[in-house]
CSV table of C-alpha atoms in Angstrom, one decimal:
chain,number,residue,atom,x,y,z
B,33,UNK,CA,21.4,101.5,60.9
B,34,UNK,CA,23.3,104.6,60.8
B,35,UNK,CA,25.2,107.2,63.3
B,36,UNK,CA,24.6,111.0,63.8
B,37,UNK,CA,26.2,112.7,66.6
B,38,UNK,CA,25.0,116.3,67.2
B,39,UNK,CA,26.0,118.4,70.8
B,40,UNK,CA,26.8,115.5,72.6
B,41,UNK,CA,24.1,113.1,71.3
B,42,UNK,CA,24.6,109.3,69.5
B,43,UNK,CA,21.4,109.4,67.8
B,44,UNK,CA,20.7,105.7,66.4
B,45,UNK,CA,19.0,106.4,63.2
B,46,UNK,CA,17.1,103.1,61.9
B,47,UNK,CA,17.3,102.1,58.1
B,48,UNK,CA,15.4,100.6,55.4
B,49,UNK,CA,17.7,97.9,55.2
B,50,UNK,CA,17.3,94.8,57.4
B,51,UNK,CA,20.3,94.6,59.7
B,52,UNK,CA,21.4,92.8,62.7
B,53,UNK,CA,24.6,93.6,65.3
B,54,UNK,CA,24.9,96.9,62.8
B,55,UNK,CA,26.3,94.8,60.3
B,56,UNK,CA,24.3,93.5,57.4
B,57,UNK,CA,22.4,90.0,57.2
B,58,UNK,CA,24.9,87.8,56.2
B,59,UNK,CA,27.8,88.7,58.7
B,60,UNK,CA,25.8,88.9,61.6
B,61,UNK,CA,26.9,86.6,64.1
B,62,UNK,CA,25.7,85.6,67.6
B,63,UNK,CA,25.2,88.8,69.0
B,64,UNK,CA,22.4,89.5,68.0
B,65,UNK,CA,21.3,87.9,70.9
B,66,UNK,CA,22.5,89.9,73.3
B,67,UNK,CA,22.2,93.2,71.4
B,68,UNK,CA,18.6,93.4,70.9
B,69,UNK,CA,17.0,91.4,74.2
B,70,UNK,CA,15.9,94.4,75.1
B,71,UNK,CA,14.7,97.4,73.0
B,72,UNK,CA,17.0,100.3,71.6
B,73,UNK,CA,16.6,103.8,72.7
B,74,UNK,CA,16.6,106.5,70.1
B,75,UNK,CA,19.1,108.8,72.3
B,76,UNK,CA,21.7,107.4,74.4
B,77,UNK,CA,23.9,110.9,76.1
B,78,UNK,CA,27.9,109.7,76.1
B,79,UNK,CA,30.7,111.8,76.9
B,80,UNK,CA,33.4,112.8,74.0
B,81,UNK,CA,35.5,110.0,74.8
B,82,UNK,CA,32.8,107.2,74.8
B,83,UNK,CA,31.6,108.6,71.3
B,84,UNK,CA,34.5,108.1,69.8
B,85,UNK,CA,35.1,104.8,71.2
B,86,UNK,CA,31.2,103.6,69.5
B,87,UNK,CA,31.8,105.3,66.6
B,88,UNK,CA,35.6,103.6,65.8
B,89,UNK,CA,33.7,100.3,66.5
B,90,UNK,CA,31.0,100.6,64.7
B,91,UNK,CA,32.8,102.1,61.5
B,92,UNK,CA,35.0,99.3,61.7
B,93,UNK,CA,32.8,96.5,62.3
B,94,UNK,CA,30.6,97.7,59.5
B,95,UNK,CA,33.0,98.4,56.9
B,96,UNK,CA,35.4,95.5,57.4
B,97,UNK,CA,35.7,93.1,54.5
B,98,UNK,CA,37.5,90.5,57.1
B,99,UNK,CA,35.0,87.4,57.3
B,100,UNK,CA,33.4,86.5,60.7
B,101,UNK,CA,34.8,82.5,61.1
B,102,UNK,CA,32.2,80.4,63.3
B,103,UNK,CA,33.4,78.5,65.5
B,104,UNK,CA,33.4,74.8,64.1
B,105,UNK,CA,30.9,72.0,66.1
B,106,UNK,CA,32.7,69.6,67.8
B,107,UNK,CA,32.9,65.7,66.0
B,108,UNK,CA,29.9,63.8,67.0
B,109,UNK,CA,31.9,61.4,68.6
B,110,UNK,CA,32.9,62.6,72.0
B,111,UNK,CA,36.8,62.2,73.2
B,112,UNK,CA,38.0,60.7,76.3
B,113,UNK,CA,38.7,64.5,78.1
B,114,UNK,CA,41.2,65.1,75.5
B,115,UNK,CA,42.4,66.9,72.9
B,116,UNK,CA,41.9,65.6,69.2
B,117,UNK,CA,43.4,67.9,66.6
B,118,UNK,CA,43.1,65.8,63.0
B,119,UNK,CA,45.7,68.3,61.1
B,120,UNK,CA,48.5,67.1,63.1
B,121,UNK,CA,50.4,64.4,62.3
B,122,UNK,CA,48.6,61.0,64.4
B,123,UNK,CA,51.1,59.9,67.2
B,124,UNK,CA,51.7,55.9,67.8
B,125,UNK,CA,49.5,55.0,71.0
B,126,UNK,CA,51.5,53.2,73.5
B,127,UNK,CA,50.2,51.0,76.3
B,128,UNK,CA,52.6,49.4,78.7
B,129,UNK,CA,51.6,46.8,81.4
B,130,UNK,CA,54.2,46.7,84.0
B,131,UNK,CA,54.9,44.0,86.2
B,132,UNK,CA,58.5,44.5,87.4
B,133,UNK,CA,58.3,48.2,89.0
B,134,UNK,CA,56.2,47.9,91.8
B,135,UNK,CA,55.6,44.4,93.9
B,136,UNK,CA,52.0,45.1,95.1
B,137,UNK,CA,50.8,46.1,92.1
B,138,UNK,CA,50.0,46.1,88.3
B,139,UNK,CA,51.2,49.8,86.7
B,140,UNK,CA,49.5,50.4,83.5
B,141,UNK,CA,51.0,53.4,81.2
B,142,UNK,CA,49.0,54.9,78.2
B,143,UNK,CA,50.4,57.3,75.8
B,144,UNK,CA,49.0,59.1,72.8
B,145,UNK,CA,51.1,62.4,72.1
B,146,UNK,CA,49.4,64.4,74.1
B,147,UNK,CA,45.4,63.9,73.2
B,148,UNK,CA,44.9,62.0,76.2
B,149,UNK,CA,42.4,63.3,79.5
B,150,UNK,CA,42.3,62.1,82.6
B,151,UNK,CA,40.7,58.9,81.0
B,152,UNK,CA,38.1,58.9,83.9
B,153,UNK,CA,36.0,56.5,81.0
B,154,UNK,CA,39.2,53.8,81.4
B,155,UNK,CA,39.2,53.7,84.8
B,156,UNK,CA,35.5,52.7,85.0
B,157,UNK,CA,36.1,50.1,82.6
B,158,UNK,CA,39.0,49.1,84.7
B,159,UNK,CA,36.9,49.3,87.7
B,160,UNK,CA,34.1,46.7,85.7
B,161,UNK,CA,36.6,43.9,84.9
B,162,UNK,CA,36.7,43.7,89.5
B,163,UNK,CA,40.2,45.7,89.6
B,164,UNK,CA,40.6,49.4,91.8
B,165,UNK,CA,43.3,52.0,90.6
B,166,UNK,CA,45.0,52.8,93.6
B,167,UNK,CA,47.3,55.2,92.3
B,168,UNK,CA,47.4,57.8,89.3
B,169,UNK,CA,49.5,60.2,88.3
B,170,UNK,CA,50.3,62.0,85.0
B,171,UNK,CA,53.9,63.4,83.5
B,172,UNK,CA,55.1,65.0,80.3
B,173,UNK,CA,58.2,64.4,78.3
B,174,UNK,CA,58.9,64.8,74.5
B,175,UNK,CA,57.1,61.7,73.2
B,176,UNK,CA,53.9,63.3,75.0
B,177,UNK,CA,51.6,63.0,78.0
B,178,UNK,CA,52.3,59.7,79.8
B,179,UNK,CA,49.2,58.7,82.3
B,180,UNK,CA,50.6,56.2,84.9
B,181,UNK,CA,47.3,53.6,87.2
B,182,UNK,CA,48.3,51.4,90.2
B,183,UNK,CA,45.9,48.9,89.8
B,184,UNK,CA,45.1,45.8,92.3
B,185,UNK,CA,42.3,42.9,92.0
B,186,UNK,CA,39.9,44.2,94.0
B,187,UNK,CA,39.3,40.8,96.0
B,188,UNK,CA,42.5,40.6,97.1
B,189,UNK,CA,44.0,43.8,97.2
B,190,UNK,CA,47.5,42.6,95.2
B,191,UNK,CA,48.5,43.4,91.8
B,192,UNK,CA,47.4,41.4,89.0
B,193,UNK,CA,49.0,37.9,88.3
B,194,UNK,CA,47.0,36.0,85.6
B,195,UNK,CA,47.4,36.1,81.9
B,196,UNK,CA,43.8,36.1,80.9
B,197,UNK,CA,42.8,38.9,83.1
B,198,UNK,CA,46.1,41.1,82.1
B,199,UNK,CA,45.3,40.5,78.4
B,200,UNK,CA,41.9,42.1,79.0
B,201,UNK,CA,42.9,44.8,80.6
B,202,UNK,CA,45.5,45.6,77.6
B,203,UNK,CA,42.4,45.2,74.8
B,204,UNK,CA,40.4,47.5,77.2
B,205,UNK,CA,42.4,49.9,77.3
B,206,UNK,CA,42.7,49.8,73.4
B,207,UNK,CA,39.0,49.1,72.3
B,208,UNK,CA,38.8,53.0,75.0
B,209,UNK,CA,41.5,54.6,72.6
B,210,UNK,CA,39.5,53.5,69.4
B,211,UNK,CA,36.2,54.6,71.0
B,212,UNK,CA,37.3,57.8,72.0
B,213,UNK,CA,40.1,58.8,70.0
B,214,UNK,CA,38.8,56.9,66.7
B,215,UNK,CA,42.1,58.3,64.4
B,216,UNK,CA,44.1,56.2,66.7
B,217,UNK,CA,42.9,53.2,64.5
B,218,UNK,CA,45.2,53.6,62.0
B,219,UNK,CA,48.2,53.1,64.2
B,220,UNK,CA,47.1,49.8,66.3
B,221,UNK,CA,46.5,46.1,65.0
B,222,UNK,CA,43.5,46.1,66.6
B,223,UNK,CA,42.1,49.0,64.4
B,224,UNK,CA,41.4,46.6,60.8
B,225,UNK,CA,38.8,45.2,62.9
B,226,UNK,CA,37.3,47.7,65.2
B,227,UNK,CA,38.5,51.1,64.3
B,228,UNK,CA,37.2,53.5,62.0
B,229,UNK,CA,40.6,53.3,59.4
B,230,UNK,CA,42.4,50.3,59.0
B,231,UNK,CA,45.9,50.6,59.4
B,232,UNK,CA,47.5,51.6,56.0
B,233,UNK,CA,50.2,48.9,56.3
B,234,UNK,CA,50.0,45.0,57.1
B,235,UNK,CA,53.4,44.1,59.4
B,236,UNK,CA,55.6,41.3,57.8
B,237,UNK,CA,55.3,38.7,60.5
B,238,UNK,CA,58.6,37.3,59.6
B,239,UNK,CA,60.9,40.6,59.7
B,240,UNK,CA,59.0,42.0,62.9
B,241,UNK,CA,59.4,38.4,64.9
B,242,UNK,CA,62.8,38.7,67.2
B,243,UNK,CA,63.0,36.4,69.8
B,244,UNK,CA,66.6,36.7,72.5
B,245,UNK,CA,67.0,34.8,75.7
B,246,UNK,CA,69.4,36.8,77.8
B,247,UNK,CA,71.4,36.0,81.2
B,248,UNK,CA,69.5,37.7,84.2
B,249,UNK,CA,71.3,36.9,87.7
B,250,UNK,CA,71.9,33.6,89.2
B,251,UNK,CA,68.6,32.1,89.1
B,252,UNK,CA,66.5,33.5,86.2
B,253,UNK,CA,66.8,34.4,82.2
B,254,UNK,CA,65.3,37.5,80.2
B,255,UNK,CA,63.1,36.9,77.3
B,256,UNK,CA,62.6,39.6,75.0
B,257,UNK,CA,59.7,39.0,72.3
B,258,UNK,CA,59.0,41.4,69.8
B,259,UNK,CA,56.3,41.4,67.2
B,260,UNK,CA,53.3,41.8,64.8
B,261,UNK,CA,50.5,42.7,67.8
B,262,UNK,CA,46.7,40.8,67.8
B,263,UNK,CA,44.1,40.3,70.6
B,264,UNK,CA,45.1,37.6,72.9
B,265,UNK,CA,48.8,37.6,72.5
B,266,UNK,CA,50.1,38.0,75.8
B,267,UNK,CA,47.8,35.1,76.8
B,268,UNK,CA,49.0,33.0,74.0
B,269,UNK,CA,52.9,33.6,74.7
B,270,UNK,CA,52.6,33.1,78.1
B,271,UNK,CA,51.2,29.5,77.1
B,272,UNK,CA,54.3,28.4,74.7
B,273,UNK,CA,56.3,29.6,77.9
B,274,UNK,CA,54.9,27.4,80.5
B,275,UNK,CA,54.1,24.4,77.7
B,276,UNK,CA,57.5,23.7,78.6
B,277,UNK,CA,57.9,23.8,82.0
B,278,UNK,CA,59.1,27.2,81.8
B,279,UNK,CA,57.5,29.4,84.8
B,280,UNK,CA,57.0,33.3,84.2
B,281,UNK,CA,57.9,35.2,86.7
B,282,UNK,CA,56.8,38.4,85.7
B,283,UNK,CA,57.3,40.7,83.2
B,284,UNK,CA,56.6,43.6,80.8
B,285,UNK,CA,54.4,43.9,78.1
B,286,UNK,CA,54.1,47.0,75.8
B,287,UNK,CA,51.9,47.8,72.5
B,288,UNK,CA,53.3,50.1,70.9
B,289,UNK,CA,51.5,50.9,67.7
B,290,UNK,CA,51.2,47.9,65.5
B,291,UNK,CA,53.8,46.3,67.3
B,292,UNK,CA,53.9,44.1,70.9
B,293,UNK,CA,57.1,43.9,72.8
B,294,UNK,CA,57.3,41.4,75.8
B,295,UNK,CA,59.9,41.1,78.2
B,296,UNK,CA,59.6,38.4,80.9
B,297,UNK,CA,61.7,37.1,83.5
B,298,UNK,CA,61.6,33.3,83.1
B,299,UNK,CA,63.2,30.0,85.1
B,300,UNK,CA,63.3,26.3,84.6
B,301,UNK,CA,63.1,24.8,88.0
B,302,UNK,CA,64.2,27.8,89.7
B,303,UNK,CA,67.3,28.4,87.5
B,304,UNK,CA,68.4,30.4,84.8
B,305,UNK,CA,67.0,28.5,81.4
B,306,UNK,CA,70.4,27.0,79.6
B,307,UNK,CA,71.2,26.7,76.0
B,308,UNK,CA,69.4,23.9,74.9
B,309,UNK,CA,66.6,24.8,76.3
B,310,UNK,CA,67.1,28.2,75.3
B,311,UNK,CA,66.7,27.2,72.0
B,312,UNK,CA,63.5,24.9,72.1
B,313,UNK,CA,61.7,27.9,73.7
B,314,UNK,CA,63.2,30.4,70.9
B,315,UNK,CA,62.2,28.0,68.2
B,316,UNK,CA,58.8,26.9,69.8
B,317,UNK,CA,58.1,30.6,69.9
B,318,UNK,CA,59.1,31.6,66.7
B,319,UNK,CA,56.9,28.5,65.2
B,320,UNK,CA,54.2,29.7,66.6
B,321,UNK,CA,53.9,33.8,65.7
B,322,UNK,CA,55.5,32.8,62.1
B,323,UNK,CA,53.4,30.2,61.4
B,324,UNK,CA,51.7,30.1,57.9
B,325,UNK,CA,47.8,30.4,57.5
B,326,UNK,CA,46.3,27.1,55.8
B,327,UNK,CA,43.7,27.4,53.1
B,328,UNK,CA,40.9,25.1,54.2
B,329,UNK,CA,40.1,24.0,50.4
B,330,UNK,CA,43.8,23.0,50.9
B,331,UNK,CA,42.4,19.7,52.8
């Protein structure tokens, strides 16, 4: 298409050349939609001003040799209201259950740099496994966006007390980050078997396992557990701990990547735990994360 102006006139003259949007076939974009819904008319009458304006556009538009980028479709796997950008460097996910902060309830805390929503998706899932978030907020720091839930059983209204049901919440709120943030895989235990990418590295059980017992008031000990992560940890640490008479008070329990750290407040008999004991526990726990995989055509 080309441009004669004459005494105040933009005449559009058509060409023999197919074009579209005034610029030819294969850099016209979307709008040609918009530009030819309706037909053209041969004479348009514009002041000076306005003629000069068209003409710079359209001199530029059809003589640039800049390419016209589409925008890219989205993955076909939709994200949790977040952002995902695959270029940047993948951040360690994070998911802390809290037990110590708040007496009348549970306070979960999920991190991912800062690709996380408002995780409406977890918080259905949270609502299916019969709890209610009673609180929510969000903050920002330097490690990224940090989404904070109150959550309570629903039955009884008061903050969530047994193993089983704490470890489910943890794995939901994992197998949520692998659904909908599936490059988060890489950076959780739980990712070589569910996840898209396996975690490049395998964690040495035996350099990751520490295991302190630590003086906490007059009538209770901290325990500090850290190592390799798995599905059903929490559930099976808490068992060694009460094996031996050892009651749980409560506690803290954070993934953090391919990692688990636990810290729980324990007692024997409403006292802090002693040396001895102190040591069958360390050793009993330490037997049992460390413990060597049997070949069955061992037998």
């Amino acid at each position: 298409m080309a441009v004669a102006v004459a005494s105040g006139i933009l005449r559009l003259i058509p060409s023999t050349r197919a074009v579209e949007c005034g610029l030819p076939v294969p850099r016209c974009c979307s709008l040609r939609c918009s530009l030819f819904a309706a037909p053209i008319p041969s004479k348009i009458r514009l002041d000076s001003d306005s003629m000069l304006l068209i003409l710079i556009f359209w001199i530029s538009r059809y003589h640039s040799d800049a390419a016209i980028t589409a925008p890219r479709a989205a993955s076909p796997k939709t994200v949790e209201d977040g952002n995902s950008n695959e270029t940047d460097t993948v951040p360690t996910p994070k998911v802390i259950i809290d037990q110590d902060s708040d007496p009348d309830a549970t306070i979960v805390e999920i991190t991912f740099g800062d690709r996380l929503g408002s995780l409406l998706d977890t918080m259905k899932s949270l609502k299916n496994l019969g709890l209610n978030v009673v609180k929510a907020n969000v903050y920002l720091d330097s490690s990224g966006k940090h989404n904070k839930f109150a959550i309570t059983r629903a039955s009884t209204g008061r903050k969530v007390d047994d193993p089983e049901l704490l470890e489910a919440i943890r794995l939901t709120i994992i197998n949520n980050m692998l659904e909908y943030h599936p490059e988060s895989s890489s950076q959780l235990a739980m990712g070589a078997a569910f996840g898209v990418e396996p975690p490049g590295q395998e964690v040495d059980v035996d350099i990751a396992t520490h295991i302190d017992v630590y003086d906490d008031g007059p009538d209770r000990s901290l325990l500090v557990v850290e190592t390799a992560d798995y599905a059903g940890l929490l559930v099976d640490l808490v068992k060694i701990i009460t094996d031996i008479d050892i009651a749980v008070q409560s506690g803290e329990f954070d993934t953090e990547g391919l990692l688990a750290k636990a810290k729980f407040h324990i007692s024997y008999k409403g006292k802090p735990i002693i040396k001895p004991l102190q040591l069958v526990l360390s050793n009993s726990l330490r037997y049992f994360l460390r413990r060597p995989t049997t070949e069955e055509a061992s037998f």
